[in-house]
Amino acid sequence: MNKEKVKNKVVNGCLIAIIGWSLFFAVMVAISVLPKIHTSFGDKEIEIIRKHMGITIDGNSTPVKLKETHGGGDSFYELWLEDIDDPEKFMENCYDGSYAVIEDKSDLQEFGGGFPYEYNYDDRLLFEDSYIVYTRAYNNGSKPSRYYYIIAFYKDGDSFKAKVVDED
């Protein structure tokens, strides 16, 4: 009888350990896929923008916010910029002519007629009111030109603001 009690305690202890490690692992995975939002920009954040979005911040714009989301081997980026003098010049400096103007914004409408909320700059500057919208295809290493950015510019006073959304 004594051996049975010891055996039951060992089994129960192993089950508790397995459940504990499973919960720990699940929490770690959940935390790793939470979006990271950057609102202050040092060398690390500027390098993320340059490396992952192909945008060089060189005084022709000011980054306001960067949102990174990672999960399932995929990355998603959103970037808010302000103090842009000329959208065409900005695009030329960033992408060397490898971009296109989206002539008809209705091509981006979702089923039901609305635009995706992630294209809005904020609650005041909505996508349907954007000044001009560009797209830029890029290669993620495995499928050329399947992925692209949507870059929407909004007139705000004497300058422009932009929202860059990584679409796939």
Backbone as CSV, one residue per row, in Angstrom:
resi,resn,N_x,N_y,N_z,CA_x,CA_y,CA_z,C_x,C_y,C_z
1,MET,0.809,-1.184,0.000,0.000,0.000,0.000,0.860,1.259,0.000
2,ASN,1.929,1.232,0.712,2.824,2.366,0.798,3.453,2.679,-0.560
3,LYS,3.799,1.620,-1.310,4.391,1.817,-2.633,3.378,2.450,-3.587
4,GLU,2.094,2.108,-3.420,1.056,2.669,-4.277,0.891,4.161,-4.025
5,LYS,0.957,4.589,-2.773,0.855,6.009,-2.441,2.019,6.785,-3.042
6,VAL,3.206,6.230,-2.942,4.386,6.883,-3.511,4.236,6.987,-5.024
7,LYS,3.767,5.898,-5.639,3.584,5.881,-7.090,2.553,6.936,-7.511
8,ASN,1.441,7.046,-6.776,0.416,8.047,-7.080,0.960,9.467,-6.938
9,LYS,1.784,9.704,-5.912,2.377,11.025,-5.718,3.321,11.373,-6.861
10,VAL,4.083,10.405,-7.330,4.996,10.637,-8.453,4.198,10.963,-9.715
11,VAL,3.156,10.182,-9.974,2.316,10.416,-11.157,1.656,11.794,-11.069
12,ASN,1.103,12.111,-9.906,0.472,13.423,-9.723,1.486,14.553,-9.885
13,GLY,2.658,14.384,-9.345,3.707,15.393,-9.483,4.111,15.591,-10.935
14,CYS,4.237,14.504,-11.676,4.583,14.595,-13.102,3.478,15.302,-13.882
15,LEU,2.228,14.966,-13.570,1.110,15.625,-14.249,1.090,17.123,-13.964
16,ILE,1.324,17.489,-12.718,1.363,18.907,-12.352,2.502,19.610,-13.087
17,ALA,3.654,18.968,-13.155,4.793,19.558,-13.863,4.492,19.726,-15.351
18,ILE,3.891,18.736,-15.969,3.557,18.815,-17.401,2.540,19.928,-17.653
19,ILE,1.519,19.999,-16.817,0.511,21.048,-16.967,1.141,22.424,-16.755
20,GLY,2.001,22.543,-15.749,2.680,23.809,-15.482,3.542,24.255,-16.655
21,TRP,4.345,23.348,-17.202,5.192,23.686,-18.352,4.346,24.018,-19.574
22,SER,3.236,23.323,-19.753,2.349,23.614,-20.886,1.769,25.018,-20.770
23,LEU,1.316,25.380,-19.580,0.797,26.729,-19.360,1.880,27.783,-19.566
24,PHE,3.068,27.533,-19.049,4.186,28.459,-19.219,4.488,28.661,-20.702
25,PHE,4.558,27.571,-21.448,4.837,27.643,-22.876,3.738,28.415,-23.612
26,ALA,2.476,28.159,-23.271,1.358,28.856,-23.913,1.408,30.357,-23.638
27,VAL,1.719,30.734,-22.415,1.828,32.150,-22.065,2.983,32.801,-22.822
28,MET,4.108,32.123,-22.934,5.261,32.678,-23.653,4.947,32.879,-25.140
29,VAL,4.249,31.942,-25.739,3.857,32.084,-27.148,2.892,33.258,-27.301
30,ALA,1.934,33.369,-26.416,0.964,34.463,-26.486,1.647,35.814,-26.337
31,ILE,2.591,35.923,-25.427,3.314,37.174,-25.230,4.163,37.510,-26.448
32,SER,4.752,36.509,-27.077,5.641,36.771,-28.214,4.900,37.288,-29.438
33,VAL,3.610,37.041,-29.565,2.867,37.511,-30.730,2.104,38.812,-30.464
34,LEU,2.192,39.357,-29.273,1.574,40.646,-28.998,2.282,41.729,-29.803
35,PRO,1.543,42.711,-30.309,2.187,43.784,-31.076,3.123,44.611,-30.199
36,LYS,4.229,45.038,-30.806,5.151,45.962,-30.149,4.926,47.327,-30.776
37,ILE,4.676,48.323,-29.946,4.429,49.669,-30.447,5.556,50.572,-29.980
38,HIS,6.211,51.216,-30.946,7.313,52.137,-30.666,6.818,53.563,-30.923
39,THR,7.029,54.452,-29.952,6.675,55.858,-30.136,7.868,56.779,-29.964
40,SER,9.000,56.238,-29.548,10.249,57.002,-29.529,11.218,56.272,-30.452
41,PHE,12.005,57.037,-31.181,12.799,56.454,-32.257,14.278,56.739,-32.073
42,GLY,14.989,55.669,-31.722,16.436,55.699,-31.655,16.991,54.922,-32.838
43,ASP,18.260,54.575,-32.762,18.907,53.853,-33.860,18.248,52.505,-34.132
44,LYS,17.837,51.809,-33.085,17.228,50.481,-33.245,15.929,50.565,-34.050
45,GLU,15.058,51.500,-33.703,13.773,51.635,-34.386,13.952,52.127,-35.825
46,ILE,14.871,53.057,-36.030,15.156,53.554,-37.386,15.691,52.419,-38.254
47,GLU,16.497,51.535,-37.673,17.026,50.381,-38.409,15.906,49.397,-38.767
48,ILE,14.941,49.203,-37.885,13.790,48.345,-38.192,13.034,48.906,-39.393
49,ILE,12.808,50.214,-39.393,12.098,50.860,-40.504,12.891,50.694,-41.799
50,ARG,14.194,50.898,-41.745,15.026,50.787,-42.941,15.096,49.345,-43.436
51,LYS,15.344,48.423,-42.518,15.560,47.029,-42.906,14.272,46.337,-43.347
52,HIS,13.205,46.508,-42.604,11.982,45.748,-42.862,10.978,46.465,-43.757
53,MET,11.076,47.802,-43.838,10.112,48.532,-44.658,10.763,49.243,-45.835
54,GLY,12.093,49.287,-45.859,12.794,49.916,-46.969,12.712,51.424,-46.980
55,ILE,12.418,52.036,-45.853,12.273,53.487,-45.771,13.454,54.062,-45.010
56,THR,14.111,55.041,-45.621,15.209,55.734,-44.962,14.670,57.040,-44.393
57,ILE,14.748,57.189,-43.097,14.315,58.416,-42.434,15.512,59.363,-42.443
58,ASP,15.432,60.398,-43.293,16.597,61.278,-43.446,16.222,62.752,-43.390
59,GLY,15.310,63.102,-42.534,14.946,64.499,-42.398,13.774,64.909,-43.277
60,ASN,13.376,64.062,-44.235,12.226,64.414,-45.068,10.909,63.969,-44.440
61,SER,10.990,63.380,-43.253,9.792,62.977,-42.514,10.166,62.698,-41.064
62,THR,9.148,62.657,-40.231,9.344,62.359,-38.816,8.491,61.151,-38.454
63,PRO,9.105,60.076,-37.956,8.296,58.931,-37.526,7.545,59.259,-36.240
64,VAL,6.297,58.842,-36.184,5.456,59.094,-35.020,5.226,57.810,-34.242
65,LYS,4.914,56.729,-34.977,4.609,55.459,-34.327,4.949,54.321,-35.278
66,LEU,5.462,53.229,-34.715,5.744,52.009,-35.461,5.117,50.855,-34.699
67,LYS,4.344,50.048,-35.403,3.703,48.886,-34.791,4.225,47.638,-35.488
68,GLU,4.812,46.734,-34.699,5.330,45.453,-35.202,4.471,44.332,-34.644
69,THR,4.052,43.433,-35.512,3.323,42.250,-35.071,3.987,41.038,-35.694
70,HIS,4.332,40.060,-34.871,4.970,38.834,-35.350,4.142,37.643,-34.897
71,GLY,4.024,36.685,-35.772,3.305,35.473,-35.395,3.257,34.490,-36.537
72,GLY,3.439,33.255,-36.240,3.342,32.215,-37.254,4.338,32.358,-38.379
73,GLY,5.520,32.872,-38.089,6.533,33.038,-39.123,6.289,34.235,-40.022
74,ASP,5.312,35.064,-39.698,4.960,36.207,-40.524,5.135,37.476,-39.700
75,SER,5.485,38.558,-40.370,5.628,39.851,-39.708,4.707,40.852,-40.383
76,PHE,4.194,41.777,-39.603,3.300,42.807,-40.107,3.744,44.118,-39.486
77,TYR,3.888,45.162,-40.315,4.356,46.456,-39.840,3.379,47.546,-40.250
78,GLU,3.196,48.514,-39.359,2.460,49.734,-39.661,3.325,50.887,-39.178
79,LEU,3.426,51.938,-40.003,4.262,53.087,-39.675,3.474,54.365,-39.913
80,TRP,3.513,55.269,-38.932,2.895,56.573,-39.042,4.010,57.608,-39.168
81,LEU,3.921,58.487,-40.169,4.922,59.525,-40.409,4.233,60.879,-40.490
82,GLU,4.996,61.934,-40.207,4.478,63.292,-40.374,5.591,64.198,-40.877
83,ASP,5.251,65.471,-41.128,6.194,66.489,-41.614,6.790,66.125,-42.975
84,ILE,5.972,65.622,-43.873,6.413,65.288,-45.227,6.025,66.451,-46.132
85,ASP,7.014,67.007,-46.851,6.749,68.153,-47.720,6.034,67.757,-49.009
86,ASP,6.501,66.684,-49.648,5.974,66.291,-50.955,5.897,64.766,-51.042
87,PRO,4.702,64.207,-51.187,4.572,62.745,-51.251,5.383,62.106,-52.376
88,GLU,5.374,62.714,-53.564,6.102,62.142,-54.706,7.604,62.107,-54.429
89,LYS,8.121,63.174,-53.870,9.556,63.225,-53.541,9.892,62.195,-52.459
90,PHE,9.023,62.065,-51.470,9.223,61.076,-50.417,9.294,59.678,-51.006
91,MET,8.345,59.342,-51.871,8.315,58.013,-52.486,9.553,57.775,-53.346
92,GLU,9.964,58.777,-54.088,11.150,58.629,-54.942,12.397,58.399,-54.089
93,ASN,12.527,59.126,-52.985,13.690,58.950,-52.100,13.696,57.577,-51.440
94,CYS,12.529,57.061,-51.112,12.449,55.772,-50.419,12.538,54.587,-51.358
95,TYR,11.889,54.678,-52.506,11.694,53.482,-53.324,12.236,53.581,-54.745
96,ASP,12.972,54.611,-55.085,13.650,54.730,-56.386,12.749,54.413,-57.574
97,GLY,11.553,54.892,-57.576,10.666,54.709,-58.718,9.953,53.381,-58.782
98,SER,10.215,52.484,-57.848,9.572,51.160,-57.889,8.285,51.159,-57.059
99,TYR,7.359,52.015,-57.438,6.073,52.134,-56.766,5.042,52.575,-57.793
100,ALA,3.794,52.527,-57.434,2.728,52.932,-58.349,1.639,53.667,-57.579
101,VAL,0.968,54.571,-58.264,-0.165,55.277,-57.684,-1.394,54.378,-57.808
102,ILE,-2.165,54.303,-56.750,-3.448,53.594,-56.810,-4.479,54.616,-57.275
103,GLU,-4.885,54.477,-58.518,-5.806,55.439,-59.126,-7.214,55.333,-58.542
104,ASP,-7.652,54.124,-58.278,-9.013,53.901,-57.806,-8.970,53.238,-56.424
105,LYS,-9.177,54.040,-55.393,-9.120,53.514,-54.023,-10.182,52.456,-53.757
106,SER,-11.236,52.462,-54.537,-12.299,51.478,-54.304,-11.811,50.050,-54.549
107,ASP,-10.672,49.894,-55.245,-10.089,48.559,-55.428,-9.675,47.934,-54.095
108,LEU,-9.481,48.772,-53.083,-9.028,48.289,-51.776,-10.176,48.062,-50.795
109,GLN,-11.391,48.274,-51.242,-12.531,48.092,-50.348,-12.708,46.630,-49.982
110,GLU,-13.141,46.431,-48.752,-13.443,45.088,-48.278,-14.858,44.707,-48.695
111,PHE,-15.169,43.447,-48.509,-16.531,42.982,-48.770,-17.484,43.766,-47.880
112,GLY,-18.498,44.326,-48.460,-19.438,45.133,-47.698,-19.261,46.614,-47.966
113,GLY,-18.202,46.995,-48.669,-18.051,48.371,-49.109,-17.161,49.274,-48.297
114,GLY,-16.698,48.870,-47.131,-15.847,49.743,-46.334,-14.371,49.520,-46.607
115,PHE,-13.569,50.463,-46.167,-12.124,50.327,-46.279,-11.578,49.720,-44.991
116,PRO,-10.492,48.966,-45.072,-9.881,48.425,-43.853,-9.457,49.562,-42.920
117,TYR,-9.786,49.444,-41.644,-9.481,50.503,-40.679,-7.986,50.754,-40.542
118,GLU,-7.145,49.735,-40.822,-5.709,49.938,-40.632,-5.114,50.918,-41.632
119,TYR,-5.851,51.282,-42.690,-5.362,52.289,-43.635,-5.564,53.706,-43.108
120,ASN,-6.447,53.901,-42.120,-6.681,55.230,-41.557,-5.449,55.691,-40.788
121,TYR,-5.152,56.989,-40.876,-4.036,57.527,-40.100,-4.430,57.598,-38.628
122,ASP,-5.604,58.107,-38.382,-6.172,58.166,-37.029,-7.681,58.323,-37.171
123,ASP,-8.360,58.679,-36.094,-9.819,58.818,-36.140,-10.267,60.012,-36.981
124,ARG,-9.363,60.964,-37.190,-9.690,62.183,-37.934,-9.326,62.073,-39.407
125,LEU,-8.184,61.452,-39.706,-7.709,61.322,-41.084,-8.022,59.916,-41.590
126,LEU,-9.132,59.798,-42.290,-9.617,58.503,-42.758,-9.113,58.206,-44.167
127,PHE,-8.999,56.923,-44.477,-8.449,56.494,-45.759,-9.208,57.078,-46.949
128,GLU,-10.522,57.103,-46.871,-11.290,57.609,-48.012,-11.035,59.086,-48.282
129,ASP,-10.482,59.816,-47.308,-10.159,61.229,-47.474,-8.685,61.458,-47.799
130,SER,-7.938,60.407,-48.049,-6.498,60.546,-48.293,-6.234,61.354,-49.559
131,TYR,-5.100,62.040,-49.568,-4.702,62.903,-50.681,-4.270,62.078,-51.888
132,ILE,-3.391,61.105,-51.665,-2.909,60.212,-52.715,-2.475,58.906,-52.056
133,VAL,-2.610,57.807,-52.786,-2.262,56.492,-52.244,-1.333,55.792,-53.226
134,TYR,-0.264,55.217,-52.682,0.705,54.472,-53.482,0.725,53.016,-53.027
135,THR,1.253,52.179,-53.886,1.527,50.800,-53.526,2.947,50.484,-53.961
136,ARG,3.569,49.584,-53.250,4.924,49.175,-53.577,5.067,47.695,-53.278
137,ALA,5.346,46.898,-54.307,5.541,45.457,-54.130,6.951,45.202,-53.628
138,TYR,7.125,44.147,-52.868,8.457,43.758,-52.417,8.551,42.252,-52.330
139,ASN,9.769,41.781,-52.278,10.050,40.347,-52.223,10.419,39.991,-50.797
140,ASN,9.708,39.039,-50.233,10.030,38.630,-48.865,11.047,37.503,-48.827
141,GLY,11.587,37.146,-49.976,12.599,36.104,-50.032,12.106,34.805,-50.619
142,SER,10.799,34.571,-50.570,10.307,33.298,-51.094,9.295,33.465,-52.224
143,LYS,8.519,34.525,-52.196,7.498,34.732,-53.225,7.583,36.168,-53.735
144,PRO,8.253,36.396,-54.853,8.427,37.764,-55.340,7.102,38.454,-55.653
145,SER,7.030,39.704,-55.277,5.914,40.600,-55.579,4.566,40.137,-55.039
146,ARG,4.551,39.198,-54.151,3.280,38.786,-53.546,2.894,39.734,-52.413
147,TYR,3.858,40.345,-51.818,3.634,41.233,-50.689,3.775,42.675,-51.154
148,TYR,3.079,43.577,-50.479,3.171,44.970,-50.884,2.815,45.890,-49.721
149,TYR,3.232,47.140,-49.880,2.885,48.182,-48.927,1.797,49.053,-49.533
150,ILE,0.922,49.540,-48.697,-0.024,50.587,-49.064,0.455,51.824,-48.321
151,ILE,0.726,52.906,-49.055,1.211,54.145,-48.457,0.182,55.225,-48.765
152,ALA,-0.534,55.672,-47.751,-1.576,56.690,-47.919,-1.077,58.003,-47.336
153,PHE,-1.206,59.082,-48.119,-0.794,60.412,-47.684,-2.028,61.253,-47.396
154,TYR,-1.923,62.037,-46.319,-3.015,62.882,-45.870,-2.508,64.308,-45.744
155,LYS,-3.235,65.270,-46.319,-2.878,66.679,-46.195,-3.247,67.125,-44.788
156,ASP,-2.278,67.734,-44.102,-2.511,68.193,-42.736,-1.811,69.530,-42.560
157,GLY,-2.537,70.622,-42.774,-1.932,71.945,-42.702,-1.025,72.179,-43.901
158,ASP,0.226,72.589,-43.622,1.183,72.876,-44.693,1.982,71.661,-45.126
159,SER,1.828,70.560,-44.437,2.613,69.365,-44.779,1.685,68.159,-44.925
160,PHE,2.306,67.008,-45.097,1.554,65.768,-45.247,1.905,64.806,-44.122
161,LYS,0.962,63.934,-43.830,1.195,62.793,-42.958,1.037,61.551,-43.818
162,ALA,1.669,60.463,-43.404,1.561,59.222,-44.172,1.370,58.045,-43.235
163,LYS,0.650,57.067,-43.730,0.485,55.794,-43.024,0.947,54.718,-43.987
164,VAL,1.928,53.927,-43.554,2.464,52.834,-44.360,1.990,51.535,-43.720
165,VAL,1.312,50.711,-44.510,0.764,49.449,-44.019,1.355,48.314,-44.841
166,ASP,1.877,47.336,-44.159,2.435,46.138,-44.790,1.287,45.181,-45.070
167,GLU,0.992,44.954,-46.334,-0.109,44.072,-46.734,0.433,42.769,-47.283
168,ASP,-0.258,41.695,-47.035,0.101,40.414,-47.670,-1.123,39.614,-47.989
